[in-house]
Short mmCIF file of C-alpha atoms and ligand atoms in Angstrom, two decimals:
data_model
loop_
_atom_site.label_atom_id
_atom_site.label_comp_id
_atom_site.label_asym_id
_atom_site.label_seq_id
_atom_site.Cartn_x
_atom_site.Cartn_y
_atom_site.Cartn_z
CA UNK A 131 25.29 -15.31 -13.10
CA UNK A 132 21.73 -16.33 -13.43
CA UNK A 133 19.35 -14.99 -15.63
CA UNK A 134 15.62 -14.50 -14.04
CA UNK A 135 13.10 -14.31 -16.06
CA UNK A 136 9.09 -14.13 -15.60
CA UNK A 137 6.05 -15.13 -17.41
CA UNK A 138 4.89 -13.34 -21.11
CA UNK A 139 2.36 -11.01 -20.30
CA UNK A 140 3.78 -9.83 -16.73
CA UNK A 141 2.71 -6.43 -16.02
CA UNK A 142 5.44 -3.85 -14.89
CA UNK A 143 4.26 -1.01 -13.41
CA UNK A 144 5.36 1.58 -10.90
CA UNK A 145 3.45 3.17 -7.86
CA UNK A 146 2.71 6.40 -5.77
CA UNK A 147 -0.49 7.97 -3.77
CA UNK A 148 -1.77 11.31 -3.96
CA UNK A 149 -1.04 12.71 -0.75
CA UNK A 150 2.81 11.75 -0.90
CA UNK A 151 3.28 13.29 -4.63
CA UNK A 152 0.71 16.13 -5.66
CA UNK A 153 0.90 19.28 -3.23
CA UNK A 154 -1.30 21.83 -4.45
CA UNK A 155 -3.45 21.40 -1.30
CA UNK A 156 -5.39 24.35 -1.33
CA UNK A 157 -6.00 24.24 -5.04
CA UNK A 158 -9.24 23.96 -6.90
CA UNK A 159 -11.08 22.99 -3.70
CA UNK A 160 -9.58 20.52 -2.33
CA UNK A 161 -10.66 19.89 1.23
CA UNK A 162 -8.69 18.98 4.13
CA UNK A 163 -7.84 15.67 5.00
CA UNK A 164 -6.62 14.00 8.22
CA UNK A 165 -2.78 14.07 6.92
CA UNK A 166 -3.23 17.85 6.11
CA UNK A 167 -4.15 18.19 9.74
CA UNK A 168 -1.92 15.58 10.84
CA UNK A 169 1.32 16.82 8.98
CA UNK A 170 0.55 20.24 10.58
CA UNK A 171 0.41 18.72 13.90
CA UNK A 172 3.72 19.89 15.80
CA UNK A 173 5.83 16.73 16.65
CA UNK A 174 4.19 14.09 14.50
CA UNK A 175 6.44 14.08 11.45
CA UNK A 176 10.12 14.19 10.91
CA UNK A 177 11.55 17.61 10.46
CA UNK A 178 8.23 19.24 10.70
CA UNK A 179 7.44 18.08 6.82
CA UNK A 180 3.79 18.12 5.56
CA UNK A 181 2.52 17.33 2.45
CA UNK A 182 1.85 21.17 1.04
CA UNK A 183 3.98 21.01 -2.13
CA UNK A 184 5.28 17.25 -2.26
CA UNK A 185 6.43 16.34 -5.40
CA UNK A 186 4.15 19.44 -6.93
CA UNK A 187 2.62 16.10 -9.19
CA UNK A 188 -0.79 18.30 -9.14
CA UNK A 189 1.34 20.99 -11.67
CA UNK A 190 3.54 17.85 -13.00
CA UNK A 191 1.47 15.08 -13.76
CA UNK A 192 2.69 15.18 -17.55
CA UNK A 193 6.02 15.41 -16.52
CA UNK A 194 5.79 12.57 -14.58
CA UNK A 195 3.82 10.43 -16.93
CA UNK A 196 6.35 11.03 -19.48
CA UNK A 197 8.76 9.94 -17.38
CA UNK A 198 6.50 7.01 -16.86
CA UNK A 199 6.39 6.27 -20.61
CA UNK A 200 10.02 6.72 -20.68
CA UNK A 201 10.08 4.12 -18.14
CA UNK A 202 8.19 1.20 -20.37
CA UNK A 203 5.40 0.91 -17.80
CA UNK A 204 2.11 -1.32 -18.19
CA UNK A 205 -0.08 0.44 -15.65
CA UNK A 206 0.36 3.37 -13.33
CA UNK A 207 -0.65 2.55 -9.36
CA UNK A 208 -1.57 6.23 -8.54
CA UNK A 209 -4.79 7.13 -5.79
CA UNK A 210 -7.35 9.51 -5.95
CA UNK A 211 -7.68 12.19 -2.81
CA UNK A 212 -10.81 11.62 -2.03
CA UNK A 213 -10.76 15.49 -0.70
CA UNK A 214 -10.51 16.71 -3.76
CA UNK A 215 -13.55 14.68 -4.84
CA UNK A 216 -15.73 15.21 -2.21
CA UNK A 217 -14.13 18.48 -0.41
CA UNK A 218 -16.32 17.55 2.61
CA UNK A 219 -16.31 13.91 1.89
CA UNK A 220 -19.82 13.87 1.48
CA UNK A 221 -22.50 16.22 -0.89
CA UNK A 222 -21.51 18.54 -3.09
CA UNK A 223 -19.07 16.85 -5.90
CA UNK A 224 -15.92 18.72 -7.30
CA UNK A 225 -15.86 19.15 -10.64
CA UNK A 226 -12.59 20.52 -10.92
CA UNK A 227 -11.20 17.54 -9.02
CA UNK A 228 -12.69 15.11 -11.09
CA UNK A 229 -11.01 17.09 -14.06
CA UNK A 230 -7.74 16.56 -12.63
CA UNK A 231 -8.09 12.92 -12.71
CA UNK A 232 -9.83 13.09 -16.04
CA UNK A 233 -6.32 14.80 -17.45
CA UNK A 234 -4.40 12.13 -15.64
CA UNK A 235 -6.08 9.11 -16.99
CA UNK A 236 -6.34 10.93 -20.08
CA UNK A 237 -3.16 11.52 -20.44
CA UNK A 238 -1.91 8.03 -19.24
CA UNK A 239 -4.23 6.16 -21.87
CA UNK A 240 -2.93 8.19 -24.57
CA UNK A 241 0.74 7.16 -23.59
CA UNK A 242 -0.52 2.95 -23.54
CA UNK A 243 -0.23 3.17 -19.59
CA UNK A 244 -3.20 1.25 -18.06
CA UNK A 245 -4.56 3.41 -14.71
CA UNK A 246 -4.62 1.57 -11.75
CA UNK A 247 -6.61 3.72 -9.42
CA UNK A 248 -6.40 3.17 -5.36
CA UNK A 249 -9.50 4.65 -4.20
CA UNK A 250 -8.02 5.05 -0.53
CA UNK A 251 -4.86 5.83 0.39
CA UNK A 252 -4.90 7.21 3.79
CA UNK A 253 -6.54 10.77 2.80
CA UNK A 254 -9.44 10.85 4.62
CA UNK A 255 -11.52 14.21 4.32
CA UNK A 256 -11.10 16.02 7.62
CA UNK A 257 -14.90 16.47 7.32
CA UNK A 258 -15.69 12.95 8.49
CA UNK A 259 -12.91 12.62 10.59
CA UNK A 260 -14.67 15.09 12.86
CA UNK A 261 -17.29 12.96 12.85
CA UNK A 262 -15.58 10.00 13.98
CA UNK A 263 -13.94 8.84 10.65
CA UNK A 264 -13.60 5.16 10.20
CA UNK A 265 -15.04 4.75 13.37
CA UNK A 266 -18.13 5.83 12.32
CA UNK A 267 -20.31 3.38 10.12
CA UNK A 268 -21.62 6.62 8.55
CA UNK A 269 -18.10 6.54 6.67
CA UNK A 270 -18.50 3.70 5.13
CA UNK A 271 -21.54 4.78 3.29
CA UNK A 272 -19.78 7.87 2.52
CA UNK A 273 -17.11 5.99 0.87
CA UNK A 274 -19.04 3.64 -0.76
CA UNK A 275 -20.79 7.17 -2.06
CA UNK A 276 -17.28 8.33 -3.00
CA UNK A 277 -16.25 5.05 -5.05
CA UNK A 278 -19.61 5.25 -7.02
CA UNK A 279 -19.07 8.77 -8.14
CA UNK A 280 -15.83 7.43 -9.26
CA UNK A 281 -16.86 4.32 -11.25
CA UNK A 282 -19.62 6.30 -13.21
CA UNK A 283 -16.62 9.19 -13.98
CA UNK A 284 -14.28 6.88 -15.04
CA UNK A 285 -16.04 3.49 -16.13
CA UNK A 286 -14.27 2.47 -19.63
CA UNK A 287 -11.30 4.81 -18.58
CA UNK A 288 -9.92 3.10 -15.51
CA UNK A 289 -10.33 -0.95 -15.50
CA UNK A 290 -7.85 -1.59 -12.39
CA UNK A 291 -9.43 -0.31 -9.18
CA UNK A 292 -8.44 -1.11 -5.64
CA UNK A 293 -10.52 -0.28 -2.92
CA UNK A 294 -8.62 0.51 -0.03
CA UNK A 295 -4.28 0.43 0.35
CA UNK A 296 -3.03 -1.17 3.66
CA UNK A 297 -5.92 -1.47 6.08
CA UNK A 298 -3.03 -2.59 8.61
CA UNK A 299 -2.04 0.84 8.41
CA UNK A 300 -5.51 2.70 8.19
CA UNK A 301 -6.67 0.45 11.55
CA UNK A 302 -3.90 -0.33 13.62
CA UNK A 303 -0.34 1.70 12.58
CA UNK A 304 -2.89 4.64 12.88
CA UNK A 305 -5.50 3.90 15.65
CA UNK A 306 -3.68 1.53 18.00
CA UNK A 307 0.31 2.12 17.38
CA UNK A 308 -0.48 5.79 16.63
CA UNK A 309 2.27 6.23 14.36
CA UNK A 310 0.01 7.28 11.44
CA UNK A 311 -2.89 10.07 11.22
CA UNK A 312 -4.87 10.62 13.05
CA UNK A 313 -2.25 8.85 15.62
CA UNK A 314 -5.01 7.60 18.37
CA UNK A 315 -3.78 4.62 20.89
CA UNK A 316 -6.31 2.74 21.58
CA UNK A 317 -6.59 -1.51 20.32
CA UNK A 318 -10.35 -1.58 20.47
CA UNK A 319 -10.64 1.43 18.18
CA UNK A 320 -8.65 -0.03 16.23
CA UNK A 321 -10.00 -3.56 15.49
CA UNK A 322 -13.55 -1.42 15.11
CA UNK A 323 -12.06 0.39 12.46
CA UNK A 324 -10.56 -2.44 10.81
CA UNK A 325 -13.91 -3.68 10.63
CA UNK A 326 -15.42 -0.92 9.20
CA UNK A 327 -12.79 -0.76 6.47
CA UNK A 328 -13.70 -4.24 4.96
CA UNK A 329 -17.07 -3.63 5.51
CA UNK A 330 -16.80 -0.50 3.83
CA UNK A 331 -14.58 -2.51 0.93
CA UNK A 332 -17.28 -4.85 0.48
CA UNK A 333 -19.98 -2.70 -0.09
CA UNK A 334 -17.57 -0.88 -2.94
CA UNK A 335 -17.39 -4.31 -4.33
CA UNK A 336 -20.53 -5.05 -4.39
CA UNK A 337 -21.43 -1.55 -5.88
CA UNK A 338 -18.87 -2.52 -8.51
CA UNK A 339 -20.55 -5.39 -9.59
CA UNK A 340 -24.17 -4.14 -9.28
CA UNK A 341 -23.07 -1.08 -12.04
CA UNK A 342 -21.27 -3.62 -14.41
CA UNK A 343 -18.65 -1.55 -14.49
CA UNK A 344 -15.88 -2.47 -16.83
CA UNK A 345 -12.99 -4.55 -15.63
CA UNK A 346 -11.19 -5.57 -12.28
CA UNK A 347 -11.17 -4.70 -8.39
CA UNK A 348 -9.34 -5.47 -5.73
CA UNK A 349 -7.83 -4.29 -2.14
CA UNK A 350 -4.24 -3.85 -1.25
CA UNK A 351 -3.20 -5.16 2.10
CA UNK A 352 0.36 -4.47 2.93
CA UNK A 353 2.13 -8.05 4.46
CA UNK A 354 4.93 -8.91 6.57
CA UNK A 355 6.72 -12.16 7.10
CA UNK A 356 8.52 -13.40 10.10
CA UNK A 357 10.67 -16.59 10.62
CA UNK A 358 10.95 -18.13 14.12
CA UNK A 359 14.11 -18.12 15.23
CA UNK A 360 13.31 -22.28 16.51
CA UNK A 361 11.37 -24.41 15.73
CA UNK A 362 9.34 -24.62 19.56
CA UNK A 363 5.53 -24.89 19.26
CA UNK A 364 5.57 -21.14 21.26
CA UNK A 365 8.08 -19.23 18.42
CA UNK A 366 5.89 -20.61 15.67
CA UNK A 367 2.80 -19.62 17.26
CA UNK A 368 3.90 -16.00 18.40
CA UNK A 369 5.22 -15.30 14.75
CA UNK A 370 1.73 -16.39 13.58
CA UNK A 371 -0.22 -13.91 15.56
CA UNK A 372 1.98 -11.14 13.78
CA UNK A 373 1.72 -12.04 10.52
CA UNK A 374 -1.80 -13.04 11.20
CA UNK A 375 -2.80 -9.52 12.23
CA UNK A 376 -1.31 -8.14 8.51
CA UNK A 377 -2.70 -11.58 6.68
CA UNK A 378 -5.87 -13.45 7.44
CA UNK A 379 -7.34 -10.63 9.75
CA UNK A 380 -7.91 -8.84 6.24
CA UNK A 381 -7.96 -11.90 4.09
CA UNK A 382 -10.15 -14.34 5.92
CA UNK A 383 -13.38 -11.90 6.13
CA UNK A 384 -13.02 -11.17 2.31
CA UNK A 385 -12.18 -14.84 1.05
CA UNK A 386 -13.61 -16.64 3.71
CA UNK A 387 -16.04 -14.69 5.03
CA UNK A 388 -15.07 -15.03 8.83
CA UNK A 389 -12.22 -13.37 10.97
CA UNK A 390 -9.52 -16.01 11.89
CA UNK A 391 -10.29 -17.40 15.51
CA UNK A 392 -6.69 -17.51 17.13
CA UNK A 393 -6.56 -13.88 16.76
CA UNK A 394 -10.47 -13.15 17.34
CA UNK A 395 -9.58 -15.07 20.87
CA UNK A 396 -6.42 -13.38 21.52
CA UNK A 397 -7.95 -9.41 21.05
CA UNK A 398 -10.14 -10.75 23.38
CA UNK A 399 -7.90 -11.56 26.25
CA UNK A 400 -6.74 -8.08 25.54
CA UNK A 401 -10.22 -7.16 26.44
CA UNK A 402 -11.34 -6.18 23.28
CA UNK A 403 -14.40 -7.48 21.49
CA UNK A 404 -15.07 -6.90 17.84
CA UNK A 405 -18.82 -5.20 17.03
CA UNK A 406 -19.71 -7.60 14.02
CA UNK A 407 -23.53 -6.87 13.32
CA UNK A 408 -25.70 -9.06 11.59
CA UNK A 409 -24.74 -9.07 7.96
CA UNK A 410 -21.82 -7.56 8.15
CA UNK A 411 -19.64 -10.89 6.82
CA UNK A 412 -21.81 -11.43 4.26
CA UNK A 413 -21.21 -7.33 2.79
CA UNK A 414 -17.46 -8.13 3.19
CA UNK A 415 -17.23 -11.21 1.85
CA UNK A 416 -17.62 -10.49 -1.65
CA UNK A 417 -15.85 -11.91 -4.68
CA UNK A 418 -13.12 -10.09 -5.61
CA UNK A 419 -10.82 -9.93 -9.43
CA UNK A 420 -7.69 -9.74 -7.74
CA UNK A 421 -5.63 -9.44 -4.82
CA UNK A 422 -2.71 -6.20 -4.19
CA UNK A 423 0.47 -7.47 -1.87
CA UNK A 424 2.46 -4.87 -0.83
CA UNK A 425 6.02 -6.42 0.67
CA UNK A 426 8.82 -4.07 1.82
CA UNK A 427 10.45 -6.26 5.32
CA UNK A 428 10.48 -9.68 7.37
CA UNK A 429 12.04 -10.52 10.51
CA UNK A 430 13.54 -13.66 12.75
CA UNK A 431 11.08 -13.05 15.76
CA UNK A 432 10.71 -15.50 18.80
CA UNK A 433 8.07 -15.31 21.74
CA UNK A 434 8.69 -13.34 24.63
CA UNK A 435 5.52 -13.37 27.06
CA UNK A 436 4.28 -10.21 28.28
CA UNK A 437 5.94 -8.52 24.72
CA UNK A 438 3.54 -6.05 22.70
CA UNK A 439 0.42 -6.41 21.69
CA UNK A 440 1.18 -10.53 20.76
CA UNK A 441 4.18 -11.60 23.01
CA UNK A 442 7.24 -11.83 20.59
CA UNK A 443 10.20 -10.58 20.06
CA UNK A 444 12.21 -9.59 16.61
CA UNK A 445 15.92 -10.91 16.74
CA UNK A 446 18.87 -8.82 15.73
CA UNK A 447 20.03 -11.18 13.00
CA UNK A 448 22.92 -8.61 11.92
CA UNK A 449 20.67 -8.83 8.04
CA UNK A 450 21.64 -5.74 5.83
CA UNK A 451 19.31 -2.56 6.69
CA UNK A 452 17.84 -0.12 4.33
CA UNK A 453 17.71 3.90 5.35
CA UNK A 454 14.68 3.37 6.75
CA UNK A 455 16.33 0.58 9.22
CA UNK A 456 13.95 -2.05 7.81
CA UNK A 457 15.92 -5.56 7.58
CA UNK A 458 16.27 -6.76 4.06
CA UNK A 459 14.62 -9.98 4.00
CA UNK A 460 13.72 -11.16 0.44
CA UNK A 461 12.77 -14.62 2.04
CA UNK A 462 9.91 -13.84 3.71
CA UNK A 463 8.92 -11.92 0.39
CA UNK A 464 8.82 -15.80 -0.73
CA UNK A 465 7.01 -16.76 2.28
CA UNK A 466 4.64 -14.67 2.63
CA UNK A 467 3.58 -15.20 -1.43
CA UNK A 468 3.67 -19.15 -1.02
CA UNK A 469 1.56 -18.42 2.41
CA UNK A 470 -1.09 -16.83 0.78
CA UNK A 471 -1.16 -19.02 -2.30
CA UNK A 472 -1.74 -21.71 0.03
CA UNK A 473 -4.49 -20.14 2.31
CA UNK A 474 -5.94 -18.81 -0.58
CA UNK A 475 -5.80 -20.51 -3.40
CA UNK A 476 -5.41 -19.27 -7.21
CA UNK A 477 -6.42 -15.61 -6.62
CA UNK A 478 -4.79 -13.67 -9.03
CA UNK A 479 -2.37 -11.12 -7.20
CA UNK A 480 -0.61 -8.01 -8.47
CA UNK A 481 2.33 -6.52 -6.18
CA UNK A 482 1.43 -3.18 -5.99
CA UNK A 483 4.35 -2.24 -3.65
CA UNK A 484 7.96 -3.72 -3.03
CA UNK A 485 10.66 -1.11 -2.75
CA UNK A 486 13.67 0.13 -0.50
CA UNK A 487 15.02 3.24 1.11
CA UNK A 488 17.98 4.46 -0.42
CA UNK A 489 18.93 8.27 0.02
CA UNK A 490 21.39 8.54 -2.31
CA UNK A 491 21.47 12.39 -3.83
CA UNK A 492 22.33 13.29 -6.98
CA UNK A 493 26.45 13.67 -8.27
CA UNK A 494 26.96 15.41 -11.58
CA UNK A 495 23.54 14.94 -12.63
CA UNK A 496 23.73 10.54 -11.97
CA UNK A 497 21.83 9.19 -9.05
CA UNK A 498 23.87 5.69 -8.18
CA UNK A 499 21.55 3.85 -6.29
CA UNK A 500 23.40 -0.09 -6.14
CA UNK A 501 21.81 -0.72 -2.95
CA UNK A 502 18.38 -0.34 -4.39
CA UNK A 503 18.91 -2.07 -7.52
CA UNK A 504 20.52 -4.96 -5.41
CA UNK A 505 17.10 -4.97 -3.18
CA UNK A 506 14.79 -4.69 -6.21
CA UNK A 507 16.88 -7.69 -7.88
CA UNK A 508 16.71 -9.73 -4.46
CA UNK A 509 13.25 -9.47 -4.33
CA UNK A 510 12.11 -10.03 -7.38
CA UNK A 511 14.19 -12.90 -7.58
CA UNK A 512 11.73 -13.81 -4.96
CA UNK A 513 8.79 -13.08 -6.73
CA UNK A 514 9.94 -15.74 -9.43
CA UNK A 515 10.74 -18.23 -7.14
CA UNK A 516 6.88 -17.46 -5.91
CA UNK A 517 5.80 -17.91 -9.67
CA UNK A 518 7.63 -20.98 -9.76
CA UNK A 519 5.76 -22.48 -7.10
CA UNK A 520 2.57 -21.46 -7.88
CA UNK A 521 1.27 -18.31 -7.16
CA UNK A 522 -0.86 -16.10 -9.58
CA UNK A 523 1.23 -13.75 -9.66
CA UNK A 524 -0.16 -11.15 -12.32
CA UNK A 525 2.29 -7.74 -12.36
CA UNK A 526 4.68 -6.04 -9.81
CA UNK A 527 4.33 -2.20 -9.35
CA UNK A 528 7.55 -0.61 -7.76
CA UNK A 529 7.22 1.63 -4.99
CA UNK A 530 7.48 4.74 -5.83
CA UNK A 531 8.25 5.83 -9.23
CA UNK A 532 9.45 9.44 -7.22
CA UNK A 533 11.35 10.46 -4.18
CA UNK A 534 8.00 11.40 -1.65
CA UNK A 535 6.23 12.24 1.46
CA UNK A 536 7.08 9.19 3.45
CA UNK A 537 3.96 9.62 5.78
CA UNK A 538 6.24 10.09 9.44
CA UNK A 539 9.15 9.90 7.66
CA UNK A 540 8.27 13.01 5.85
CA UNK A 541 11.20 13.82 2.98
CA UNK A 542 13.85 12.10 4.98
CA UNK A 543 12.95 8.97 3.61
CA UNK A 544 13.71 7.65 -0.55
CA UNK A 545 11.44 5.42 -1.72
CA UNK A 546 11.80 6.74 -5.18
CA UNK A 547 13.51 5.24 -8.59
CA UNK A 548 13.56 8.47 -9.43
CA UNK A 549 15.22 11.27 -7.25
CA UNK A 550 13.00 14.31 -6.15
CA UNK A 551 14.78 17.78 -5.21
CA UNK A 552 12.05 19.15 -2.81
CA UNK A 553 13.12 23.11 -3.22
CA UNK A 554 13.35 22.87 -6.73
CA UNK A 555 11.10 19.73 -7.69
CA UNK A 556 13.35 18.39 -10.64
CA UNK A 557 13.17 14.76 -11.11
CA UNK A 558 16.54 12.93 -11.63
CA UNK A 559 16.67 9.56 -13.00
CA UNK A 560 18.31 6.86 -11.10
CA UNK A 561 20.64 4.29 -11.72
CA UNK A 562 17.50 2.51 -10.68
CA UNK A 563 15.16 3.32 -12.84
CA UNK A 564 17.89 2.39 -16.17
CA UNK A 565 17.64 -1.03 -14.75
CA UNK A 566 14.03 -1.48 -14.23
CA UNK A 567 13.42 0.09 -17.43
CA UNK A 568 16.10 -2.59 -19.06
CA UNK A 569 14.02 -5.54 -16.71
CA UNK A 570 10.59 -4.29 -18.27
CA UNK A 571 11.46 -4.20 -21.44
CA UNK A 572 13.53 -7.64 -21.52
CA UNK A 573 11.11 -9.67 -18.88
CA UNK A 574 13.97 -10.51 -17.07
CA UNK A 575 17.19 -9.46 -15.48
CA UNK A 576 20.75 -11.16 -15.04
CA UNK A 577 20.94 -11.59 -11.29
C1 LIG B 99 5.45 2.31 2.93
C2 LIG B 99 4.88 0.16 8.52
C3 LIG B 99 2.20 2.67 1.35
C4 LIG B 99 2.93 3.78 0.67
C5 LIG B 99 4.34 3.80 1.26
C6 LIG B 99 5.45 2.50 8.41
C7 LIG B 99 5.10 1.32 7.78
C8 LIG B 99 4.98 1.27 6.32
C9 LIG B 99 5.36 2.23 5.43
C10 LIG B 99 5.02 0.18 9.88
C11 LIG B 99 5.39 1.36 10.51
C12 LIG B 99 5.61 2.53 9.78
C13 LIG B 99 6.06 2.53 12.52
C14 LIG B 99 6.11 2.32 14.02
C15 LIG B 99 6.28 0.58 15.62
C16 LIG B 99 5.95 -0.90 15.78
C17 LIG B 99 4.16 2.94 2.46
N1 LIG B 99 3.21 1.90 2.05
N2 LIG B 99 5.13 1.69 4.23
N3 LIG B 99 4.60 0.50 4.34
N4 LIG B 99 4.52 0.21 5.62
N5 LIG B 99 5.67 -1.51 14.49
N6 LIG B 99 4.91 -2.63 14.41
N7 LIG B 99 4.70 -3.26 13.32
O1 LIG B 99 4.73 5.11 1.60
O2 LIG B 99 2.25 4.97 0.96
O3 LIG B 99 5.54 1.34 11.87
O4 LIG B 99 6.02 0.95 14.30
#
């Protein structure tokens, strides 16, 4: 047995987003946002699920943060619905929606849990969708709009703020794959909008540092890591331009303050041309406190010309699956880390999301979930191996500290430590969450 153990002062945390956990939709004038319309959209997710109720989190925040304290937790990685702030994403402010957040930050402070506060997680207000959303530059003053209201409400309160969580998904899983709301299919709408999100991230930063507001910021892209299955100059390459499109496409602009060439030249072949106007680098390309790395899958991939949008293939390896069918792949968790760390030096980087799919249900009132504990352990013997090479690694956030709305998965996916029944809303703990509680309160586990 080996024991793993990480650095004094790690910060354990655990993770969720509104949309996924609170429900309560209609309540205190909360606008619409694209995954309310989305959700409601026949066909688009699992089972017909939508977000409506959720976890009910709106009604059960103290429940939840109890269990949270129960838990040993350093922060909480929760968002903010921006609908619920600004129910037509622009104008008139909600004052009962900032109250909500008011009683959750309250209430987490009170317990010792530091707020970690996404600004965007996917719930755009409707409002601006039908005016082009994230294709519309005019949304990224209305965010920027959005995240100042925030940091004058909550400056001193909240001191961990991320701008925006997985502009992968926001740009391409959701313009260009069409998986995700508001499900369009188009790769030039898609690189536009990812444009507009780090522009639109930028700006927040900047804002940020302009107001002196007290403590750190960040962004949250999600990553992926995949190993060519030889080592020919054409594998290497095609595995690049996937993990490129999830890495420096989001990384580059806001550490380096230019988009990576191989893939600027390759969107172009696909006949797509990114609108950079004058300026625009330099609003993106703003210093930032720290870097979120969400990590969930990696793959053995090989090219294959002609294949998707960068001519590879994955290869079946036979690796273990999780419900969700991802392949377990704590390597690339490794890889990806040691990648970064080496393209971008000391930054200091919180995971904000590593987690697996597990649907066990509950039996006599236990929840024995061995194949997530064995994931969590795998990867986070990972993340040390990362630490021991290097990388800044500053905390590790589970996702999700419940059973949730899994976005097109809707409820047919757990992602939770913590087991959710949806017609009743109880919260079980699971075997999971007895271990991760042990792990955060030793700094280490016995692998
Ligand atoms: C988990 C990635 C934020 C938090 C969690 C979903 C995801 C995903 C989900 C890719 C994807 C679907 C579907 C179709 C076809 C080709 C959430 N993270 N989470 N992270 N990533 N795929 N090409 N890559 O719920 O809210 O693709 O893909």
């Amino acid at each position: 047995m080996a024991i793993i153990e990480f650095p004094k002062g790690m910060k354990w945390g655990a993770a969720t987003a509104s949309y996924q956990i609170e429900g309560a939709v209609h309540e205190d004038g909360r606008g619409l946002s694209i995954w309310d319309t989305f959700s409601h959209t026949p066909g688009k997710i699992i089972n017909g699920d939508n977000g409506d109720v959720a976890c009910d989190s709106y009604h059960r925040y103290e429940e939840d943060i109890d269990l949270l304290k129960e838990l040993g937790v350093d922060v909480y990685r929760f968002s903010v619905a921006w609908p619920r702030i600004f129910p037509n994403g622009t104008g008139e402010v909600s004052q009962k929606g900032l109250e909500y957040y008011h009683r959750v930050v309250d209430k987490l402070i009170e317990n010792g849990i530091e707020p970690m506060c996404t600004l965007y997680h996917w719930d755009l207000p409707q409002a601006l969708q039908d005016k082009g959303g994230w294709a519309n530059r005019e949304t990224i003053s209305a965010f920027v709009h959005y995240a100042e209201t925030m940091f004058k409400e909550f400056n001193g309160k909240i001191k961990y703020w991320i701008t925006l969580n997985e502009p992968w998904c926001i740009s391409f899983l959701s313009n260009y794959i069409g998986a995700h709301a508001p499900g369009f299919q188009d790769l030039q709408l898609a690189t536009d909008i990812s444009h507009h999100l780090l522009i639109a991230h930028g700006k927040t930063v900047k804002k940020f540092i302009e107001m002196e507001i007290e403590g750190k910021i960040g962004f949250a892209p999600n990553t992926t890591w995949l190993e060519p299955y030889s080592n020919k100059q054409e594998d290497i390459d095609a595995c690049h331009r996937e993990i490129g499109h999830y890495v420096e496409w989001f990384m580059d602009p806001v550490f380096k303050g230019e988009y990576p060439r191989f893939l600027l030249d390759w969107f172009e072949k696909k006949g797509v041309t990114l609108h950079i106007q004058d300026g625009d680098l330099e609003e993106i390309h703003q210093p930032i406190d720290f870097l979120g790395i969400n990590f969930y899958n990696g793959y053995i991939a090989r090219y294959k010309e002609n294949e998707g949008l960068f001519d590879f293939e994955y290869v079946e390896m036979g690796y273990e699956r999780t419900d969700i069918d991802w392949p377990i792949f704590p390597e690339g968790f490794y890889k990806v880390l040691t990648y970064i760390h080496h393209r971008y030096g000391n930054v200091p980087i919180y995971i904000t999301e590593n987690g697996a799919c597990y649907n066990d249900e509950p039996s006599n009132g236990r929840v024995r979930d061995d194949k997530r504990i064995k994931y969590l352990q795998q990867h986070l013997t990972a993340l040390s191996r990362a630490i021991e090479s290097g990388v800044n690694i500053k905390g590790y956030c589970v996702w999700s500290l419940l059973d949730n709305f899994e976005w097109a998965e809707g409820y047919s996916k757990r992602f939770g430590i913590i087991h959710v029944d949806y017609h009743t809303s109880e919260r079980t703990k699971k075997d999971s969450f007895y271990w991760y509680k042990k792990l955060i309160a030793n700094n280490w586990f016995e692998m």
